[in-house]
Amino acid sequence: MPYFSYKDGILHTENVPLNEVAKQFGTPVYVYSKAALTENYTAYASACQQFGQGDDPALICFSVKSNSNLAILRHLSQLGAGFDIVSGGELQRVIRAGGDPSKVIFSGVGKTSNEIRLALKHNILCFNVESLPELHRINDVAKEMGKQAPISFRVNPDVDAMTHPYISTGLKENKFGVDYLAALDCYRVAAGLQNIRVVGIDCHIGSQLLDDAPLLAALDKMIELVDRLAHEGIRLHHLDIGGGLGITYNDEQPVKIAHYLQRLFTRVNHWRLHEHQGRPIKMMFEPGRSIVGNAGLLLTEIQYLKDGPVKNFAIVDAAMNDLMRPAMYEAWHRVLPVKERNAPAKTWDIVGPVCESGDWLARERQLAIQQGDLLAVMSAGAYGMTMSSNYNSRTRAAEVMVDGDKFHLIRQREKVQDLYALESFLP
Ligand code: LLP
């Protein structure tokens, strides 16, 4: 994490000391590094240019669910990103941020008619269809609007992503996608519908993948389907392999973005030339965590230190409502003191003020800390703010983007009035 380092005993994001951010905007606050974000996106974009073939070999669609802040979406859009969305709300965010709807793909198992209408109105690039009933609904809505809807099927390749069961999505027993064996039939149905245009094929097998072997296995299975469809005269414009690359939270060593893409394009290029008769096919990616995960942290202040008979607790002002991942997946996030102290460390559980035993951010960490100190919960840029809630009527954290030696507020801290603004009394 070169964008997060100690200078003179104080943790910085780029050139900004984190105590300055806390002083100006309070805590808890999410802090992102613009340079880290840029570097991660660029790792994808450059590898696609380097290893892909043709002028326009790939589109990188940032997975909006991982972080949907407008400033982040705008920055990625300016770098050339498309977007992977799963709701009408995410589409509206992309548009508000200045993103290009013609680079938007719409995933998710439960698209409503209204969401489909909105997406068609904005001429998105593609719907990733997850069932036949959904296909028929898209066809009906497109018909009513006098349009043709571009679609892919999200195919479930039945490969084991070897990740946490809650974030593994490519196995037969998952709710996602259409079954591999049923996929050909689904395409035949789609090809016969008047208001549907078949443009691609899609899969996404899971998240926080450390090895690219499952992704490459899924790629092979997708390629096999593309070939079989081509034999039936159904020609696809793109192959979307989804997102899923993991990051380092503790000591994991995920495959590097460039290495994965090199292996992937070696396979794709060889196949195109020898088996796909040189026809172009655009590769699409839906990364979230690997772009934004290690570009952000959650900054929090220690309220109390509490020594217990078996455990010591550092009670901080961030909680499970701000960062759900530990409570939900027992996820491990590194915790760093903003100010390095020359004192003996003790073992602490870092917990929030929410009335749930599950409200912890980290367990059994060796830290030299005092009441009032700031702590940085690292690698919190993905699925941090987007999964936050107002449980316990807690206002959601502010968000700040660091850019060199400057920092900018990109989301104000909510006010309590915001929380009940939509509520009303009985007559
Ligand atoms: N595409 C689709 C269809 C997805 O469902 C997901 C994530 C992505 C792309 C992006 O995957 P990524 O590159 O970020 O791994 N809340 C969990 C992660 C849930 C992932 C859901 N799908 C967590 O905090 O670990």
mmCIF file of C-alpha atoms in Angstrom, residues 8-356:
data_model
loop_
_atom_site.group_PDB
_atom_site.id
_atom_site.type_symbol
_atom_site.label_atom_id
_atom_site.label_comp_id
_atom_site.label_asym_id
_atom_site.label_seq_id
_atom_site.Cartn_x
_atom_site.Cartn_y
_atom_site.Cartn_z
ATOM 1 C CA ASP A 8 7.268 11.349 11.058
ATOM 2 C CA GLY A 9 5.252 8.823 13.032
ATOM 3 C CA ILE A 10 1.901 9.878 11.523
ATOM 4 C CA LEU A 11 -0.092 7.765 9.061
ATOM 5 C CA HIS A 12 -0.664 9.593 5.777
ATOM 6 C CA THR A 13 -2.823 9.023 2.741
ATOM 7 C CA GLU A 14 -0.636 10.250 -0.098
ATOM 8 C CA ASN A 15 0.762 13.487 1.407
ATOM 9 C CA VAL A 16 -2.081 14.184 3.799
ATOM 10 C CA PRO A 17 -1.717 13.354 7.522
ATOM 11 C CA LEU A 18 -4.876 11.566 8.590
ATOM 12 C CA ASN A 19 -5.208 13.569 11.813
ATOM 13 C CA GLU A 20 -5.762 16.632 9.588
ATOM 14 C CA VAL A 21 -8.674 14.910 7.865
ATOM 15 C CA ALA A 22 -10.194 13.973 11.224
ATOM 16 C CA LYS A 23 -9.698 17.506 12.538
ATOM 17 C CA GLN A 24 -11.472 19.049 9.575
ATOM 18 C CA PHE A 25 -14.265 16.564 8.929
ATOM 19 C CA GLY A 26 -14.608 14.514 12.113
ATOM 20 C CA THR A 27 -14.854 10.742 12.472
ATOM 21 C CA PRO A 28 -15.860 8.173 11.387
ATOM 22 C CA VAL A 29 -14.801 9.121 7.885
ATOM 23 C CA TYR A 30 -13.885 7.111 4.810
ATOM 24 C CA VAL A 31 -10.683 8.355 3.197
ATOM 25 C CA TYR A 32 -9.736 7.411 -0.368
ATOM 26 C CA SER A 33 -6.551 7.914 -2.346
ATOM 27 C CA LYS A 34 -7.152 9.225 -5.846
ATOM 28 C CA ALA A 35 -3.718 8.015 -6.955
ATOM 29 C CA ALA A 36 -4.389 4.467 -5.726
ATOM 30 C CA LEU A 37 -7.718 4.428 -7.541
ATOM 31 C CA THR A 38 -6.067 5.645 -10.728
ATOM 32 C CA GLU A 39 -3.270 3.113 -10.459
ATOM 33 C CA ASN A 40 -5.643 0.179 -10.016
ATOM 34 C CA TYR A 41 -7.890 1.169 -12.912
ATOM 35 C CA THR A 42 -4.875 1.827 -15.107
ATOM 36 C CA ALA A 43 -3.465 -1.632 -14.317
ATOM 37 C CA TYR A 44 -6.551 -3.082 -16.044
ATOM 38 C CA ALA A 45 -6.606 -0.594 -18.904
ATOM 39 C CA SER A 46 -2.910 -0.904 -19.766
ATOM 40 C CA ALA A 47 -2.932 -4.693 -19.596
ATOM 41 C CA CYS A 48 -5.923 -4.780 -21.969
ATOM 42 C CA GLN A 49 -4.065 -2.521 -24.397
ATOM 43 C CA GLN A 50 -0.878 -4.520 -24.062
ATOM 44 C CA PHE A 51 -2.233 -8.043 -24.311
ATOM 45 C CA GLY A 52 -5.513 -7.626 -26.171
ATOM 46 C CA GLN A 53 -5.703 -7.580 -29.960
ATOM 47 C CA GLY A 54 -7.259 -4.917 -32.166
ATOM 48 C CA ASP A 55 -8.041 -1.269 -31.501
ATOM 49 C CA ASP A 56 -10.649 -1.787 -28.859
ATOM 50 C CA PRO A 57 -10.024 -5.172 -27.245
ATOM 51 C CA ALA A 58 -11.815 -4.656 -23.943
ATOM 52 C CA LEU A 59 -14.124 -2.629 -21.756
ATOM 53 C CA ILE A 60 -13.589 -2.350 -18.019
ATOM 54 C CA CYS A 61 -16.922 -1.899 -16.295
ATOM 55 C CA PHE A 62 -16.366 -0.817 -12.699
ATOM 56 C CA SER A 63 -18.741 -2.653 -10.385
ATOM 57 C CA VAL A 64 -20.733 0.210 -8.860
ATOM 58 C CA LYS A 65 -21.915 -1.850 -5.889
ATOM 59 C CA SER A 66 -18.390 -1.867 -4.482
ATOM 60 C CA ASN A 67 -18.324 1.923 -4.186
ATOM 61 C CA SER A 68 -20.923 4.228 -5.669
ATOM 62 C CA ASN A 69 -19.721 7.662 -4.567
ATOM 63 C CA LEU A 70 -20.278 10.149 -7.407
ATOM 64 C CA ALA A 71 -16.742 11.540 -7.249
ATOM 65 C CA ILE A 72 -15.287 8.055 -7.589
ATOM 66 C CA LEU A 73 -17.606 7.181 -10.467
ATOM 67 C CA ARG A 74 -16.776 10.443 -12.229
ATOM 68 C CA HIS A 75 -13.049 9.914 -11.831
ATOM 69 C CA LEU A 76 -13.228 6.378 -13.223
ATOM 70 C CA SER A 77 -15.457 7.506 -16.053
ATOM 71 C CA GLN A 78 -12.919 10.178 -16.966
ATOM 72 C CA LEU A 79 -10.272 7.462 -17.081
ATOM 73 C CA GLY A 80 -12.460 5.629 -19.621
ATOM 74 C CA ALA A 81 -14.334 3.147 -17.436
ATOM 75 C CA GLY A 82 -17.729 1.692 -18.172
ATOM 76 C CA PHE A 83 -19.930 0.497 -15.324
ATOM 77 C CA ASP A 84 -21.507 -2.715 -14.093
ATOM 78 C CA ILE A 85 -24.771 -1.897 -12.322
ATOM 79 C CA VAL A 86 -27.347 -3.961 -10.461
ATOM 80 C CA SER A 87 -30.186 -1.471 -9.990
ATOM 81 C CA GLY A 88 -31.904 1.545 -11.475
ATOM 82 C CA GLY A 89 -30.443 3.535 -8.598
ATOM 83 C CA GLU A 90 -26.920 2.643 -9.654
ATOM 84 C CA LEU A 91 -27.741 3.655 -13.241
ATOM 85 C CA GLN A 92 -28.939 7.044 -12.030
ATOM 86 C CA ARG A 93 -25.737 7.487 -10.066
ATOM 87 C CA VAL A 94 -23.638 6.670 -13.125
ATOM 88 C CA ILE A 95 -25.565 9.185 -15.220
ATOM 89 C CA ARG A 96 -25.383 11.839 -12.490
ATOM 90 C CA ALA A 97 -21.629 11.275 -12.305
ATOM 91 C CA GLY A 98 -21.312 11.875 -16.052
ATOM 92 C CA GLY A 99 -20.746 8.212 -16.942
ATOM 93 C CA ASP A 100 -21.604 7.031 -20.440
ATOM 94 C CA PRO A 101 -24.730 4.814 -20.462
ATOM 95 C CA SER A 102 -23.527 3.181 -23.673
ATOM 96 C CA LYS A 103 -20.764 1.642 -21.538
ATOM 97 C CA VAL A 104 -23.153 0.298 -18.884
ATOM 98 C CA ILE A 105 -24.012 -3.348 -18.350
ATOM 99 C CA PHE A 106 -26.916 -4.258 -16.118
ATOM 100 C CA SER A 107 -26.525 -7.407 -13.970
ATOM 101 C CA GLY A 108 -28.707 -8.818 -11.198
ATOM 102 C CA VAL A 109 -31.357 -11.510 -10.805
ATOM 103 C CA GLY A 110 -34.368 -9.313 -10.076
ATOM 104 C CA LYS A 111 -34.636 -6.412 -12.524
ATOM 105 C CA THR A 112 -38.052 -4.733 -12.323
ATOM 106 C CA SER A 113 -39.979 -3.415 -15.347
ATOM 107 C CA ASN A 114 -39.264 0.143 -14.259
ATOM 108 C CA GLU A 115 -35.555 -0.531 -14.054
ATOM 109 C CA ILE A 116 -35.589 -2.178 -17.479
ATOM 110 C CA ARG A 117 -37.496 0.818 -18.905
ATOM 111 C CA LEU A 118 -34.974 3.262 -17.447
ATOM 112 C CA ALA A 119 -32.051 1.277 -18.848
ATOM 113 C CA LEU A 120 -33.647 1.054 -22.299
ATOM 114 C CA LYS A 121 -34.425 4.754 -22.281
ATOM 115 C CA HIS A 122 -30.730 5.464 -21.714
ATOM 116 C CA ASN A 123 -29.601 2.930 -24.345
ATOM 117 C CA ILE A 124 -27.292 0.938 -22.110
ATOM 118 C CA LEU A 125 -24.779 -1.427 -23.664
ATOM 119 C CA CYS A 126 -26.237 -4.692 -22.431
ATOM 120 C CA PHE A 127 -28.546 -6.468 -20.008
ATOM 121 C CA ASN A 128 -26.944 -9.480 -18.346
ATOM 122 C CA VAL A 129 -30.016 -11.709 -18.221
ATOM 123 C CA GLU A 130 -30.217 -14.243 -15.413
ATOM 124 C CA SER A 131 -33.401 -16.221 -16.265
ATOM 125 C CA LEU A 132 -35.921 -16.880 -19.048
ATOM 126 C CA PRO A 133 -38.773 -15.062 -17.263
ATOM 127 C CA GLU A 134 -36.492 -12.029 -17.088
ATOM 128 C CA LEU A 135 -35.714 -12.356 -20.804
ATOM 129 C CA HIS A 136 -39.435 -12.306 -21.609
ATOM 130 C CA ARG A 137 -40.002 -9.300 -19.409
ATOM 131 C CA ILE A 138 -37.187 -7.402 -21.111
ATOM 132 C CA ASN A 139 -38.652 -8.337 -24.506
ATOM 133 C CA ASP A 140 -42.105 -7.090 -23.431
ATOM 134 C CA VAL A 141 -40.807 -3.782 -22.098
ATOM 135 C CA ALA A 142 -38.654 -3.251 -25.200
ATOM 136 C CA LYS A 143 -41.663 -3.975 -27.403
ATOM 137 C CA GLU A 144 -43.809 -1.466 -25.538
ATOM 138 C CA MET A 145 -41.059 1.129 -26.101
ATOM 139 C CA GLY A 146 -40.516 0.189 -29.748
ATOM 140 C CA LYS A 147 -36.908 -0.795 -29.046
ATOM 141 C CA GLN A 148 -34.577 -3.752 -29.267
ATOM 142 C CA ALA A 149 -32.870 -4.704 -26.032
ATOM 143 C CA PRO A 150 -29.230 -5.839 -26.242
ATOM 144 C CA ILE A 151 -28.674 -8.895 -24.052
ATOM 145 C CA SER A 152 -26.169 -11.430 -22.759
ATOM 146 C CA PHE A 153 -27.016 -14.385 -20.636
ATOM 147 C CA ARG A 154 -25.193 -14.645 -17.378
ATOM 148 C CA VAL A 155 -24.159 -18.263 -17.544
ATOM 149 C CA ASN A 156 -23.315 -20.202 -14.449
ATOM 150 C CA PRO A 157 -20.179 -22.125 -15.413
ATOM 151 C CA ASP A 158 -20.271 -24.359 -12.332
ATOM 152 C CA VAL A 159 -16.678 -23.751 -11.311
ATOM 153 C CA ASP A 160 -15.646 -23.388 -7.699
ATOM 154 C CA ALA A 161 -14.205 -19.945 -7.065
ATOM 155 C CA MET A 162 -12.601 -21.221 -3.824
ATOM 156 C CA THR A 163 -13.654 -18.166 -1.874
ATOM 157 C CA HIS A 164 -15.990 -17.353 1.037
ATOM 158 C CA PRO A 165 -19.342 -19.138 0.490
ATOM 159 C CA TYR A 166 -21.281 -15.854 0.793
ATOM 160 C CA ILE A 167 -19.333 -14.322 -2.098
ATOM 161 C CA SER A 168 -19.062 -17.395 -4.304
ATOM 162 C CA THR A 169 -21.558 -17.192 -7.132
ATOM 163 C CA GLY A 170 -20.524 -19.592 -9.902
ATOM 164 C CA LEU A 171 -21.691 -22.931 -8.500
ATOM 165 C CA LYS A 172 -24.812 -24.822 -9.568
ATOM 166 C CA GLU A 173 -26.467 -24.261 -6.208
ATOM 167 C CA ASN A 174 -26.182 -20.453 -6.432
ATOM 168 C CA LYS A 175 -29.149 -18.297 -7.424
ATOM 169 C CA PHE A 176 -27.125 -16.529 -10.109
ATOM 170 C CA GLY A 177 -27.153 -16.974 -13.865
ATOM 171 C CA VAL A 178 -28.655 -19.648 -16.096
ATOM 172 C CA ASP A 179 -27.441 -23.201 -15.868
ATOM 173 C CA TYR A 180 -24.531 -24.041 -18.170
ATOM 174 C CA LEU A 181 -26.362 -26.918 -19.826
ATOM 175 C CA ALA A 182 -29.492 -24.842 -20.381
ATOM 176 C CA ALA A 183 -27.610 -21.873 -21.843
ATOM 177 C CA LEU A 184 -27.826 -22.939 -25.499
ATOM 178 C CA ASP A 185 -31.578 -23.282 -25.264
ATOM 179 C CA CYS A 186 -31.849 -19.878 -23.620
ATOM 180 C CA TYR A 187 -29.917 -18.316 -26.509
ATOM 181 C CA ARG A 188 -32.171 -20.064 -29.033
ATOM 182 C CA VAL A 189 -35.222 -18.606 -27.318
ATOM 183 C CA ALA A 190 -33.627 -15.136 -27.229
ATOM 184 C CA ALA A 191 -32.648 -15.301 -30.906
ATOM 185 C CA GLY A 192 -36.315 -15.875 -31.753
ATOM 186 C CA LEU A 193 -37.644 -12.839 -29.872
ATOM 187 C CA GLN A 194 -38.408 -9.733 -31.921
ATOM 188 C CA ASN A 195 -37.348 -7.112 -29.437
ATOM 189 C CA ILE A 196 -34.184 -8.791 -28.243
ATOM 190 C CA ARG A 197 -30.739 -8.462 -29.808
ATOM 191 C CA VAL A 198 -28.249 -11.080 -28.641
ATOM 192 C CA VAL A 199 -24.866 -9.398 -28.197
ATOM 193 C CA GLY A 200 -22.814 -11.232 -25.608
ATOM 194 C CA ILE A 201 -22.215 -13.809 -22.958
ATOM 195 C CA ASP A 202 -21.406 -13.194 -19.317
ATOM 196 C CA CYS A 203 -20.345 -14.916 -16.126
ATOM 197 C CA HIS A 204 -19.158 -13.901 -12.679
ATOM 198 C CA ILE A 205 -18.025 -16.685 -10.394
ATOM 199 C CA GLY A 206 -17.303 -14.940 -7.128
ATOM 200 C CA SER A 207 -15.347 -12.308 -5.315
ATOM 201 C CA GLN A 208 -11.997 -12.016 -3.499
ATOM 202 C CA LEU A 209 -10.442 -14.675 -5.758
ATOM 203 C CA LEU A 210 -6.738 -15.020 -5.058
ATOM 204 C CA ASP A 211 -5.928 -17.387 -7.903
ATOM 205 C CA ASP A 212 -6.911 -16.862 -11.542
ATOM 206 C CA ALA A 213 -7.254 -20.602 -12.277
ATOM 207 C CA PRO A 214 -11.026 -20.651 -11.606
ATOM 208 C CA LEU A 215 -11.463 -17.556 -13.804
ATOM 209 C CA LEU A 216 -9.517 -19.159 -16.636
ATOM 210 C CA ALA A 217 -11.513 -22.367 -16.214
ATOM 211 C CA ALA A 218 -14.703 -20.319 -16.505
ATOM 212 C CA LEU A 219 -13.266 -18.581 -19.574
ATOM 213 C CA ASP A 220 -12.723 -21.941 -21.273
ATOM 214 C CA LYS A 221 -16.285 -22.952 -20.599
ATOM 215 C CA MET A 222 -17.568 -19.633 -21.967
ATOM 216 C CA ILE A 223 -15.429 -19.992 -25.093
ATOM 217 C CA GLU A 224 -16.893 -23.418 -25.692
ATOM 218 C CA LEU A 225 -20.387 -21.918 -25.606
ATOM 219 C CA VAL A 226 -19.419 -19.049 -27.935
ATOM 220 C CA ASP A 227 -18.197 -21.643 -30.454
ATOM 221 C CA ARG A 228 -21.354 -23.695 -30.195
ATOM 222 C CA LEU A 229 -23.495 -20.593 -30.622
ATOM 223 C CA ALA A 230 -21.435 -19.534 -33.653
ATOM 224 C CA HIS A 231 -22.182 -22.917 -35.233
ATOM 225 C CA GLU A 232 -25.849 -22.138 -34.899
ATOM 226 C CA GLY A 233 -25.352 -18.725 -36.485
ATOM 227 C CA ILE A 234 -25.602 -16.786 -33.191
ATOM 228 C CA ARG A 235 -22.605 -14.436 -33.266
ATOM 229 C CA LEU A 236 -21.579 -12.594 -30.131
ATOM 230 C CA HIS A 237 -19.953 -9.198 -29.878
ATOM 231 C CA HIS A 238 -18.505 -9.611 -26.404
ATOM 232 C CA LEU A 239 -17.506 -12.060 -23.699
ATOM 233 C CA ASP A 240 -17.806 -10.737 -20.154
ATOM 234 C CA ILE A 241 -15.813 -12.703 -17.584
ATOM 235 C CA GLY A 242 -17.076 -10.685 -14.608
ATOM 236 C CA GLY A 243 -15.043 -9.277 -11.744
ATOM 237 C CA GLY A 244 -13.735 -11.029 -8.686
ATOM 238 C CA LEU A 245 -9.985 -10.485 -8.363
ATOM 239 C CA GLY A 246 -8.988 -10.349 -4.728
ATOM 240 C CA ILE A 247 -6.831 -7.930 -2.772
ATOM 241 C CA THR A 248 -4.469 -8.151 0.182
ATOM 242 C CA TYR A 249 -6.245 -7.555 3.468
ATOM 243 C CA ASN A 250 -3.664 -9.339 5.628
ATOM 244 C CA ASP A 251 -1.070 -11.576 4.003
ATOM 245 C CA GLU A 252 -3.012 -12.868 0.988
ATOM 246 C CA GLN A 253 -1.105 -12.799 -2.269
ATOM 247 C CA PRO A 254 -3.662 -12.356 -5.019
ATOM 248 C CA VAL A 255 -2.654 -12.814 -8.623
ATOM 249 C CA LYS A 256 -1.556 -9.502 -10.149
ATOM 250 C CA ILE A 257 -4.038 -7.822 -12.493
ATOM 251 C CA ALA A 258 -1.514 -7.758 -15.360
ATOM 252 C CA HIS A 259 -0.599 -11.425 -14.923
ATOM 253 C CA TYR A 260 -4.213 -12.510 -14.959
ATOM 254 C CA LEU A 261 -4.990 -10.438 -18.046
ATOM 255 C CA GLN A 262 -1.888 -11.662 -19.850
ATOM 256 C CA ARG A 263 -2.914 -15.283 -19.310
ATOM 257 C CA LEU A 264 -6.503 -14.528 -20.228
ATOM 258 C CA PHE A 265 -5.666 -12.726 -23.474
ATOM 259 C CA THR A 266 -3.125 -15.392 -24.466
ATOM 260 C CA ARG A 267 -5.985 -17.869 -24.329
ATOM 261 C CA VAL A 268 -8.500 -15.561 -26.038
ATOM 262 C CA ASN A 269 -6.122 -14.475 -28.810
ATOM 263 C CA HIS A 270 -5.131 -18.041 -29.629
ATOM 264 C CA TRP A 271 -8.741 -19.176 -29.732
ATOM 265 C CA ARG A 272 -9.870 -16.230 -31.892
ATOM 266 C CA LEU A 273 -7.210 -16.888 -34.470
ATOM 267 C CA HIS A 274 -7.435 -20.674 -34.649
ATOM 268 C CA GLU A 275 -10.987 -21.560 -33.752
ATOM 269 C CA HIS A 276 -13.059 -18.400 -34.038
ATOM 270 C CA GLN A 277 -11.958 -17.676 -37.620
ATOM 271 C CA GLY A 278 -10.268 -14.454 -36.614
ATOM 272 C CA ARG A 279 -13.609 -12.829 -35.787
ATOM 273 C CA PRO A 280 -13.311 -10.039 -33.221
ATOM 274 C CA ILE A 281 -14.702 -10.491 -29.759
ATOM 275 C CA LYS A 282 -14.502 -7.814 -27.141
ATOM 276 C CA MET A 283 -13.552 -8.850 -23.617
ATOM 277 C CA MET A 284 -15.418 -7.245 -20.743
ATOM 278 C CA PHE A 285 -14.522 -7.123 -17.066
ATOM 279 C CA GLU A 286 -16.546 -6.143 -14.006
ATOM 280 C CA PRO A 287 -13.974 -5.431 -11.297
ATOM 281 C CA GLY A 288 -14.927 -3.696 -8.070
ATOM 282 C CA ARG A 289 -12.794 -4.659 -5.087
ATOM 283 C CA SER A 290 -9.502 -4.816 -7.024
ATOM 284 C CA ILE A 291 -9.993 -1.197 -8.117
ATOM 285 C CA VAL A 292 -11.277 0.482 -4.975
ATOM 286 C CA GLY A 293 -10.705 -1.923 -2.050
ATOM 287 C CA ASN A 294 -7.165 -0.963 -1.203
ATOM 288 C CA ALA A 295 -7.723 2.660 -2.216
ATOM 289 C CA GLY A 296 -9.723 3.471 0.908
ATOM 290 C CA LEU A 297 -9.701 3.278 4.696
ATOM 291 C CA LEU A 298 -12.117 4.023 7.500
ATOM 292 C CA LEU A 299 -10.804 6.510 10.025
ATOM 293 C CA THR A 300 -12.213 6.286 13.540
ATOM 294 C CA GLU A 301 -11.504 7.720 16.985
ATOM 295 C CA ILE A 302 -11.103 5.720 20.180
ATOM 296 C CA GLN A 303 -13.781 6.765 22.657
ATOM 297 C CA TYR A 304 -12.938 4.496 25.571
ATOM 298 C CA LEU A 305 -10.495 1.801 26.533
ATOM 299 C CA LYS A 306 -12.103 -0.893 28.626
ATOM 300 C CA ASP A 307 -10.148 -3.651 30.324
ATOM 301 C CA GLY A 308 -12.221 -6.786 30.829
ATOM 302 C CA PRO A 309 -11.481 -10.026 32.708
ATOM 303 C CA VAL A 310 -10.640 -11.889 29.501
ATOM 304 C CA LYS A 311 -10.488 -9.216 26.828
ATOM 305 C CA ASN A 312 -9.551 -5.598 26.401
ATOM 306 C CA PHE A 313 -11.849 -3.474 24.308
ATOM 307 C CA ALA A 314 -11.084 -0.338 22.370
ATOM 308 C CA ILE A 315 -14.491 1.232 21.810
ATOM 309 C CA VAL A 316 -14.360 3.404 18.717
ATOM 310 C CA ASP A 317 -16.846 5.747 17.037
ATOM 311 C CA ALA A 318 -17.175 3.573 13.896
ATOM 312 C CA ALA A 319 -19.338 0.486 14.017
ATOM 313 C CA MET A 320 -20.811 -2.404 12.098
ATOM 314 C CA ASN A 321 -23.247 0.015 10.471
ATOM 315 C CA ASP A 322 -20.251 1.833 8.927
ATOM 316 C CA LEU A 323 -18.288 -1.264 7.956
ATOM 317 C CA MET A 324 -20.370 -4.440 7.843
ATOM 318 C CA ARG A 325 -17.720 -6.812 6.544
ATOM 319 C CA PRO A 326 -16.323 -8.074 9.876
ATOM 320 C CA ALA A 327 -19.795 -8.709 11.345
ATOM 321 C CA MET A 328 -21.125 -10.270 8.152
ATOM 322 C CA TYR A 329 -18.184 -12.334 6.877
ATOM 323 C CA GLU A 330 -15.778 -12.280 9.820
ATOM 324 C CA ALA A 331 -13.630 -10.275 7.430
ATOM 325 C CA TRP A 332 -10.153 -9.277 8.581
ATOM 326 C CA HIS A 333 -9.101 -5.650 8.111
ATOM 327 C CA ARG A 334 -5.731 -4.335 9.190
ATOM 328 C CA VAL A 335 -5.975 -1.688 11.925
ATOM 329 C CA LEU A 336 -3.249 0.934 12.116
ATOM 330 C CA PRO A 337 -2.864 3.656 14.730
ATOM 331 C CA VAL A 338 -2.624 7.059 13.049
ATOM 332 C CA LYS A 339 0.000 8.127 15.569
ATOM 333 C CA GLU A 340 2.806 5.682 16.283
ATOM 334 C CA ARG A 341 3.418 5.448 20.029
ATOM 335 C CA ASN A 342 6.597 4.354 21.664
ATOM 336 C CA ALA A 343 4.889 2.307 24.339
ATOM 337 C CA PRO A 344 4.282 -1.369 25.036
ATOM 338 C CA ALA A 345 1.446 -2.853 22.965
ATOM 339 C CA LYS A 346 -1.524 -4.703 24.453
ATOM 340 C CA THR A 347 -4.086 -6.997 22.847
ATOM 341 C CA TRP A 348 -7.324 -5.258 21.946
ATOM 342 C CA ASP A 349 -10.656 -6.020 20.322
ATOM 343 C CA ILE A 350 -11.774 -2.989 18.329
ATOM 344 C CA VAL A 351 -15.523 -2.644 18.758
ATOM 345 C CA GLY A 352 -18.219 -0.115 17.962
ATOM 346 C CA PRO A 353 -21.017 1.390 20.060
ATOM 347 C CA VAL A 354 -23.855 -0.584 18.416
ATOM 348 C CA CYS A 355 -25.897 -2.832 20.700
ATOM 349 C CA GLU A 356 -24.913 -6.155 19.132
#
